[in-house]
Amino acid sequence: MAARNNGNSTFSVIGSDVSIKGDISASADLHVDGAIEGDIKCASLVQGETSVVTGGIEAETARLAGKVVGSIRARELVVLRSARIEGDVQYDALTIEQGAHVEGRFAHAMPNRRTDDAEGNAQAPAAPGGEKPKSPDEPKLSLAG
């Protein structure tokens, strides 16, 4: 694993010749080309096409191009056409390239969203004719071609 430091930004690289059994936690950004058998938790994850991750992934941002067998939680997730995912996916913003393969469920995550149900102040969603302005918590989905 190589770490590079350019001023304030640091990232770690797990090369294609590296195989790791065990969980990985990184406060920096992580680029994975190798095989990992364990969970990954990091700020930002970039997965190469040849990479295989068997375990859960939790990241603020993730760009996946290889194989993942496990659940994924990411605030911003990009699934590239070479990606093969087997597991459930939780996201705030999602981009999927045409040709990507996902076997699992997608769920929009709304972290830190306050619910007023306990106080009886919940509001019904606006009718199609009377749309409310979109909030930053609403799901975002884009398809790349």
JSON list of C-alpha atoms in Angstrom, two decimals:
[
{"chain": "A", "resi": 1, "resn": "MET", "atom": "CA", "xyz": [0.00, 0.00, 0.00]},
{"chain": "A", "resi": 2, "resn": "ALA", "atom": "CA", "xyz": [1.42, 3.35, -1.01]},
{"chain": "A", "resi": 3, "resn": "ALA", "atom": "CA", "xyz": [0.42, 6.68, 0.47]},
{"chain": "A", "resi": 4, "resn": "ARG", "atom": "CA", "xyz": [0.95, 9.98, -1.26]},
{"chain": "A", "resi": 5, "resn": "ASN", "atom": "CA", "xyz": [0.74, 13.40, 0.27]},
{"chain": "A", "resi": 6, "resn": "ASN", "atom": "CA", "xyz": [0.10, 16.51, -1.83]},
{"chain": "A", "resi": 7, "resn": "GLY", "atom": "CA", "xyz": [-0.27, 19.34, 0.64]},
{"chain": "A", "resi": 8, "resn": "ASN", "atom": "CA", "xyz": [-3.43, 18.63, 2.62]},
{"chain": "A", "resi": 9, "resn": "SER", "atom": "CA", "xyz": [-4.77, 15.70, 0.59]},
{"chain": "A", "resi": 10, "resn": "THR", "atom": "CA", "xyz": [-3.66, 12.16, 1.31]},
{"chain": "A", "resi": 11, "resn": "PHE", "atom": "CA", "xyz": [-4.68, 8.95, -0.40]},
{"chain": "A", "resi": 12, "resn": "SER", "atom": "CA", "xyz": [-3.68, 5.32, -0.15]},
{"chain": "A", "resi": 13, "resn": "VAL", "atom": "CA", "xyz": [-3.34, 2.83, -2.99]},
{"chain": "A", "resi": 14, "resn": "ILE", "atom": "CA", "xyz": [-3.83, -0.92, -2.75]},
{"chain": "A", "resi": 15, "resn": "GLY", "atom": "CA", "xyz": [-2.20, -2.30, -5.88]},
{"chain": "A", "resi": 16, "resn": "SER", "atom": "CA", "xyz": [-3.50, -5.08, -8.11]},
{"chain": "A", "resi": 17, "resn": "ASP", "atom": "CA", "xyz": [-0.87, -7.47, -6.73]},
{"chain": "A", "resi": 18, "resn": "VAL", "atom": "CA", "xyz": [-2.10, -6.99, -3.13]},
{"chain": "A", "resi": 19, "resn": "SER", "atom": "CA", "xyz": [-4.62, -9.26, -1.40]},
{"chain": "A", "resi": 20, "resn": "ILE", "atom": "CA", "xyz": [-5.91, -8.32, 2.07]},
{"chain": "A", "resi": 21, "resn": "LYS", "atom": "CA", "xyz": [-7.99, -10.37, 4.52]},
{"chain": "A", "resi": 22, "resn": "GLY", "atom": "CA", "xyz": [-9.42, -8.12, 7.19]},
{"chain": "A", "resi": 23, "resn": "ASP", "atom": "CA", "xyz": [-11.28, -4.85, 7.62]},
{"chain": "A", "resi": 24, "resn": "ILE", "atom": "CA", "xyz": [-9.81, -1.59, 6.33]},
{"chain": "A", "resi": 25, "resn": "SER", "atom": "CA", "xyz": [-10.44, 1.80, 7.89]},
{"chain": "A", "resi": 26, "resn": "ALA", "atom": "CA", "xyz": [-8.89, 4.87, 6.31]},
{"chain": "A", "resi": 27, "resn": "SER", "atom": "CA", "xyz": [-9.31, 8.52, 7.23]},
{"chain": "A", "resi": 28, "resn": "ALA", "atom": "CA", "xyz": [-7.87, 9.38, 3.82]},
{"chain": "A", "resi": 29, "resn": "ASP", "atom": "CA", "xyz": [-9.05, 8.57, 0.33]},
{"chain": "A", "resi": 30, "resn": "LEU", "atom": "CA", "xyz": [-8.49, 5.01, -0.84]},
{"chain": "A", "resi": 31, "resn": "HIS", "atom": "CA", "xyz": [-7.80, 3.59, -4.30]},
{"chain": "A", "resi": 32, "resn": "VAL", "atom": "CA", "xyz": [-8.20, -0.20, -4.54]},
{"chain": "A", "resi": 33, "resn": "ASP", "atom": "CA", "xyz": [-7.00, -2.31, -7.45]},
{"chain": "A", "resi": 34, "resn": "GLY", "atom": "CA", "xyz": [-6.35, -5.47, -5.42]},
{"chain": "A", "resi": 35, "resn": "ALA", "atom": "CA", "xyz": [-8.52, -8.05, -3.66]},
{"chain": "A", "resi": 36, "resn": "ILE", "atom": "CA", "xyz": [-10.02, -7.33, -0.24]},
{"chain": "A", "resi": 37, "resn": "GLU", "atom": "CA", "xyz": [-11.86, -9.81, 1.94]},
{"chain": "A", "resi": 38, "resn": "GLY", "atom": "CA", "xyz": [-13.33, -7.61, 4.66]},
{"chain": "A", "resi": 39, "resn": "ASP", "atom": "CA", "xyz": [-15.19, -4.37, 5.21]},
{"chain": "A", "resi": 40, "resn": "ILE", "atom": "CA", "xyz": [-13.91, -1.00, 3.95]},
{"chain": "A", "resi": 41, "resn": "LYS", "atom": "CA", "xyz": [-14.67, 2.30, 5.69]},
{"chain": "A", "resi": 42, "resn": "CYS", "atom": "CA", "xyz": [-13.13, 5.47, 4.25]},
{"chain": "A", "resi": 43, "resn": "ALA", "atom": "CA", "xyz": [-13.84, 9.03, 3.19]},
{"chain": "A", "resi": 44, "resn": "SER", "atom": "CA", "xyz": [-13.60, 8.38, -0.55]},
{"chain": "A", "resi": 45, "resn": "LEU", "atom": "CA", "xyz": [-13.17, 5.09, -2.40]},
{"chain": "A", "resi": 46, "resn": "VAL", "atom": "CA", "xyz": [-12.10, 4.53, -5.99]},
{"chain": "A", "resi": 47, "resn": "GLN", "atom": "CA", "xyz": [-12.23, 0.90, -7.09]},
{"chain": "A", "resi": 48, "resn": "GLY", "atom": "CA", "xyz": [-10.38, -0.24, -10.20]},
{"chain": "A", "resi": 49, "resn": "GLU", "atom": "CA", "xyz": [-11.81, -2.65, -12.78]},
{"chain": "A", "resi": 50, "resn": "THR", "atom": "CA", "xyz": [-9.63, -5.58, -11.65]},
{"chain": "A", "resi": 51, "resn": "SER", "atom": "CA", "xyz": [-10.48, -5.16, -7.96]},
{"chain": "A", "resi": 52, "resn": "VAL", "atom": "CA", "xyz": [-12.64, -7.61, -5.99]},
{"chain": "A", "resi": 53, "resn": "VAL", "atom": "CA", "xyz": [-14.10, -6.58, -2.64]},
{"chain": "A", "resi": 54, "resn": "THR", "atom": "CA", "xyz": [-15.88, -9.22, -0.57]},
{"chain": "A", "resi": 55, "resn": "GLY", "atom": "CA", "xyz": [-17.38, -7.27, 2.31]},
{"chain": "A", "resi": 56, "resn": "GLY", "atom": "CA", "xyz": [-19.28, -4.11, 3.07]},
{"chain": "A", "resi": 57, "resn": "ILE", "atom": "CA", "xyz": [-18.28, -0.66, 1.86]},
{"chain": "A", "resi": 58, "resn": "GLU", "atom": "CA", "xyz": [-19.01, 2.56, 3.75]},
{"chain": "A", "resi": 59, "resn": "ALA", "atom": "CA", "xyz": [-17.78, 5.85, 2.25]},
{"chain": "A", "resi": 60, "resn": "GLU", "atom": "CA", "xyz": [-18.78, 9.46, 1.73]},
{"chain": "A", "resi": 61, "resn": "THR", "atom": "CA", "xyz": [-18.08, 9.04, -1.99]},
{"chain": "A", "resi": 62, "resn": "ALA", "atom": "CA", "xyz": [-17.45, 5.85, -3.93]},
{"chain": "A", "resi": 63, "resn": "ARG", "atom": "CA", "xyz": [-16.61, 5.22, -7.58]},
{"chain": "A", "resi": 64, "resn": "LEU", "atom": "CA", "xyz": [-16.90, 1.49, -8.29]},
{"chain": "A", "resi": 65, "resn": "ALA", "atom": "CA", "xyz": [-15.57, -0.26, -11.39]},
{"chain": "A", "resi": 66, "resn": "GLY", "atom": "CA", "xyz": [-14.76, -3.78, -10.15]},
{"chain": "A", "resi": 67, "resn": "LYS", "atom": "CA", "xyz": [-16.62, -6.55, -8.33]},
{"chain": "A", "resi": 68, "resn": "VAL", "atom": "CA", "xyz": [-18.25, -6.04, -4.92]},
{"chain": "A", "resi": 69, "resn": "VAL", "atom": "CA", "xyz": [-19.94, -8.81, -2.96]},
{"chain": "A", "resi": 70, "resn": "GLY", "atom": "CA", "xyz": [-21.50, -7.06, 0.03]},
{"chain": "A", "resi": 71, "resn": "SER", "atom": "CA", "xyz": [-23.56, -4.05, 1.04]},
{"chain": "A", "resi": 72, "resn": "ILE", "atom": "CA", "xyz": [-22.63, -0.50, 0.04]},
{"chain": "A", "resi": 73, "resn": "ARG", "atom": "CA", "xyz": [-23.41, 2.75, 1.87]},
{"chain": "A", "resi": 74, "resn": "ALA", "atom": "CA", "xyz": [-22.26, 5.95, 0.21]},
{"chain": "A", "resi": 75, "resn": "ARG", "atom": "CA", "xyz": [-23.45, 9.54, 0.18]},
{"chain": "A", "resi": 76, "resn": "GLU", "atom": "CA", "xyz": [-22.40, 9.93, -3.48]},
{"chain": "A", "resi": 77, "resn": "LEU", "atom": "CA", "xyz": [-22.09, 6.70, -5.47]},
{"chain": "A", "resi": 78, "resn": "VAL", "atom": "CA", "xyz": [-20.96, 6.22, -9.06]},
{"chain": "A", "resi": 79, "resn": "VAL", "atom": "CA", "xyz": [-21.29, 2.71, -10.52]},
{"chain": "A", "resi": 80, "resn": "LEU", "atom": "CA", "xyz": [-19.27, 2.38, -13.71]},
{"chain": "A", "resi": 81, "resn": "ARG", "atom": "CA", "xyz": [-20.18, 0.07, -16.60]},
{"chain": "A", "resi": 82, "resn": "SER", "atom": "CA", "xyz": [-17.51, -2.49, -15.66]},
{"chain": "A", "resi": 83, "resn": "ALA", "atom": "CA", "xyz": [-18.88, -2.82, -12.09]},
{"chain": "A", "resi": 84, "resn": "ARG", "atom": "CA", "xyz": [-20.46, -6.04, -10.85]},
{"chain": "A", "resi": 85, "resn": "ILE", "atom": "CA", "xyz": [-22.25, -5.63, -7.51]},
{"chain": "A", "resi": 86, "resn": "GLU", "atom": "CA", "xyz": [-23.95, -8.34, -5.47]},
{"chain": "A", "resi": 87, "resn": "GLY", "atom": "CA", "xyz": [-25.56, -6.70, -2.44]},
{"chain": "A", "resi": 88, "resn": "ASP", "atom": "CA", "xyz": [-27.82, -3.95, -1.23]},
{"chain": "A", "resi": 89, "resn": "VAL", "atom": "CA", "xyz": [-26.95, -0.33, -1.98]},
{"chain": "A", "resi": 90, "resn": "GLN", "atom": "CA", "xyz": [-27.77, 2.75, 0.15]},
{"chain": "A", "resi": 91, "resn": "TYR", "atom": "CA", "xyz": [-27.06, 6.19, -1.31]},
{"chain": "A", "resi": 92, "resn": "ASP", "atom": "CA", "xyz": [-27.96, 9.87, -1.29]},
{"chain": "A", "resi": 93, "resn": "ALA", "atom": "CA", "xyz": [-26.90, 10.59, -4.89]},
{"chain": "A", "resi": 94, "resn": "LEU", "atom": "CA", "xyz": [-26.47, 7.81, -7.44]},
{"chain": "A", "resi": 95, "resn": "THR", "atom": "CA", "xyz": [-25.05, 7.59, -10.96]},
{"chain": "A", "resi": 96, "resn": "ILE", "atom": "CA", "xyz": [-25.07, 4.30, -12.87]},
{"chain": "A", "resi": 97, "resn": "GLU", "atom": "CA", "xyz": [-23.41, 3.87, -16.24]},
{"chain": "A", "resi": 98, "resn": "GLN", "atom": "CA", "xyz": [-25.21, 1.79, -18.84]},
{"chain": "A", "resi": 99, "resn": "GLY", "atom": "CA", "xyz": [-23.89, -1.77, -18.69]},
{"chain": "A", "resi": 100, "resn": "ALA", "atom": "CA", "xyz": [-23.26, -1.88, -14.93]},
{"chain": "A", "resi": 101, "resn": "HIS", "atom": "CA", "xyz": [-24.61, -5.02, -13.23]},
{"chain": "A", "resi": 102, "resn": "VAL", "atom": "CA", "xyz": [-26.23, -4.88, -9.78]},
{"chain": "A", "resi": 103, "resn": "GLU", "atom": "CA", "xyz": [-27.99, -7.74, -7.98]},
{"chain": "A", "resi": 104, "resn": "GLY", "atom": "CA", "xyz": [-29.55, -6.27, -4.86]},
{"chain": "A", "resi": 105, "resn": "ARG", "atom": "CA", "xyz": [-31.83, -3.55, -3.62]},
{"chain": "A", "resi": 106, "resn": "PHE", "atom": "CA", "xyz": [-31.34, 0.20, -3.89]},
{"chain": "A", "resi": 107, "resn": "ALA", "atom": "CA", "xyz": [-32.47, 2.41, -1.02]},
{"chain": "A", "resi": 108, "resn": "HIS", "atom": "CA", "xyz": [-32.19, 6.15, -0.68]},
{"chain": "A", "resi": 109, "resn": "ALA", "atom": "CA", "xyz": [-30.54, 6.97, 2.64]},
{"chain": "A", "resi": 110, "resn": "MET", "atom": "CA", "xyz": [-31.54, 10.12, 4.47]},
{"chain": "A", "resi": 111, "resn": "PRO", "atom": "CA", "xyz": [-28.96, 10.60, 7.22]},
{"chain": "A", "resi": 112, "resn": "ASN", "atom": "CA", "xyz": [-29.66, 13.07, 10.01]},
{"chain": "A", "resi": 113, "resn": "ARG", "atom": "CA", "xyz": [-33.13, 13.81, 8.67]},
{"chain": "A", "resi": 114, "resn": "ARG", "atom": "CA", "xyz": [-35.43, 14.89, 11.46]},
{"chain": "A", "resi": 115, "resn": "THR", "atom": "CA", "xyz": [-38.86, 13.34, 11.59]},
{"chain": "A", "resi": 116, "resn": "ASP", "atom": "CA", "xyz": [-41.71, 15.19, 13.20]},
{"chain": "A", "resi": 117, "resn": "ASP", "atom": "CA", "xyz": [-43.97, 12.13, 13.47]},
{"chain": "A", "resi": 118, "resn": "ALA", "atom": "CA", "xyz": [-43.49, 11.88, 17.24]},
{"chain": "A", "resi": 119, "resn": "GLU", "atom": "CA", "xyz": [-44.85, 15.38, 17.66]},
{"chain": "A", "resi": 120, "resn": "GLY", "atom": "CA", "xyz": [-47.70, 14.87, 15.19]},
{"chain": "A", "resi": 121, "resn": "ASN", "atom": "CA", "xyz": [-46.35, 17.58, 12.88]},
{"chain": "A", "resi": 122, "resn": "ALA", "atom": "CA", "xyz": [-45.66, 15.42, 9.84]},
{"chain": "A", "resi": 123, "resn": "GLN", "atom": "CA", "xyz": [-46.83, 16.98, 6.59]},
{"chain": "A", "resi": 124, "resn": "ALA", "atom": "CA", "xyz": [-48.28, 15.06, 3.70]},
{"chain": "A", "resi": 125, "resn": "PRO", "atom": "CA", "xyz": [-46.37, 15.24, 0.42]},
{"chain": "A", "resi": 126, "resn": "ALA", "atom": "CA", "xyz": [-47.56, 17.86, -2.03]},
{"chain": "A", "resi": 127, "resn": "ALA", "atom": "CA", "xyz": [-49.92, 16.79, -4.77]},
{"chain": "A", "resi": 128, "resn": "PRO", "atom": "CA", "xyz": [-48.48, 16.55, -8.30]},
{"chain": "A", "resi": 129, "resn": "GLY", "atom": "CA", "xyz": [-50.10, 19.88, -9.26]},
{"chain": "A", "resi": 130, "resn": "GLY", "atom": "CA", "xyz": [-48.82, 21.71, -6.17]},
{"chain": "A", "resi": 131, "resn": "GLU", "atom": "CA", "xyz": [-45.18, 20.69, -6.12]},
{"chain": "A", "resi": 132, "resn": "LYS", "atom": "CA", "xyz": [-42.97, 21.92, -3.32]},
{"chain": "A", "resi": 133, "resn": "PRO", "atom": "CA", "xyz": [-39.43, 23.05, -4.06]},
{"chain": "A", "resi": 134, "resn": "LYS", "atom": "CA", "xyz": [-36.99, 20.13, -3.87]},
{"chain": "A", "resi": 135, "resn": "SER", "atom": "CA", "xyz": [-35.06, 19.86, -0.67]},
{"chain": "A", "resi": 136, "resn": "PRO", "atom": "CA", "xyz": [-31.40, 18.82, -0.56]},
{"chain": "A", "resi": 137, "resn": "ASP", "atom": "CA", "xyz": [-32.51, 15.59, 1.19]},
{"chain": "A", "resi": 138, "resn": "GLU", "atom": "CA", "xyz": [-34.53, 14.35, -1.78]},
{"chain": "A", "resi": 139, "resn": "PRO", "atom": "CA", "xyz": [-33.06, 11.45, -3.75]},
{"chain": "A", "resi": 140, "resn": "LYS", "atom": "CA", "xyz": [-30.94, 12.21, -6.77]},
{"chain": "A", "resi": 141, "resn": "LEU", "atom": "CA", "xyz": [-30.51, 9.65, -9.53]},
{"chain": "A", "resi": 142, "resn": "SER", "atom": "CA", "xyz": [-28.74, 10.06, -12.81]},
{"chain": "A", "resi": 143, "resn": "LEU", "atom": "CA", "xyz": [-28.02, 7.58, -15.55]},
{"chain": "A", "resi": 144, "resn": "ALA", "atom": "CA", "xyz": [-24.81, 7.99, -17.52]},
{"chain": "A", "resi": 145, "resn": "GLY", "atom": "CA", "xyz": [-24.80, 6.84, -21.12]}
]
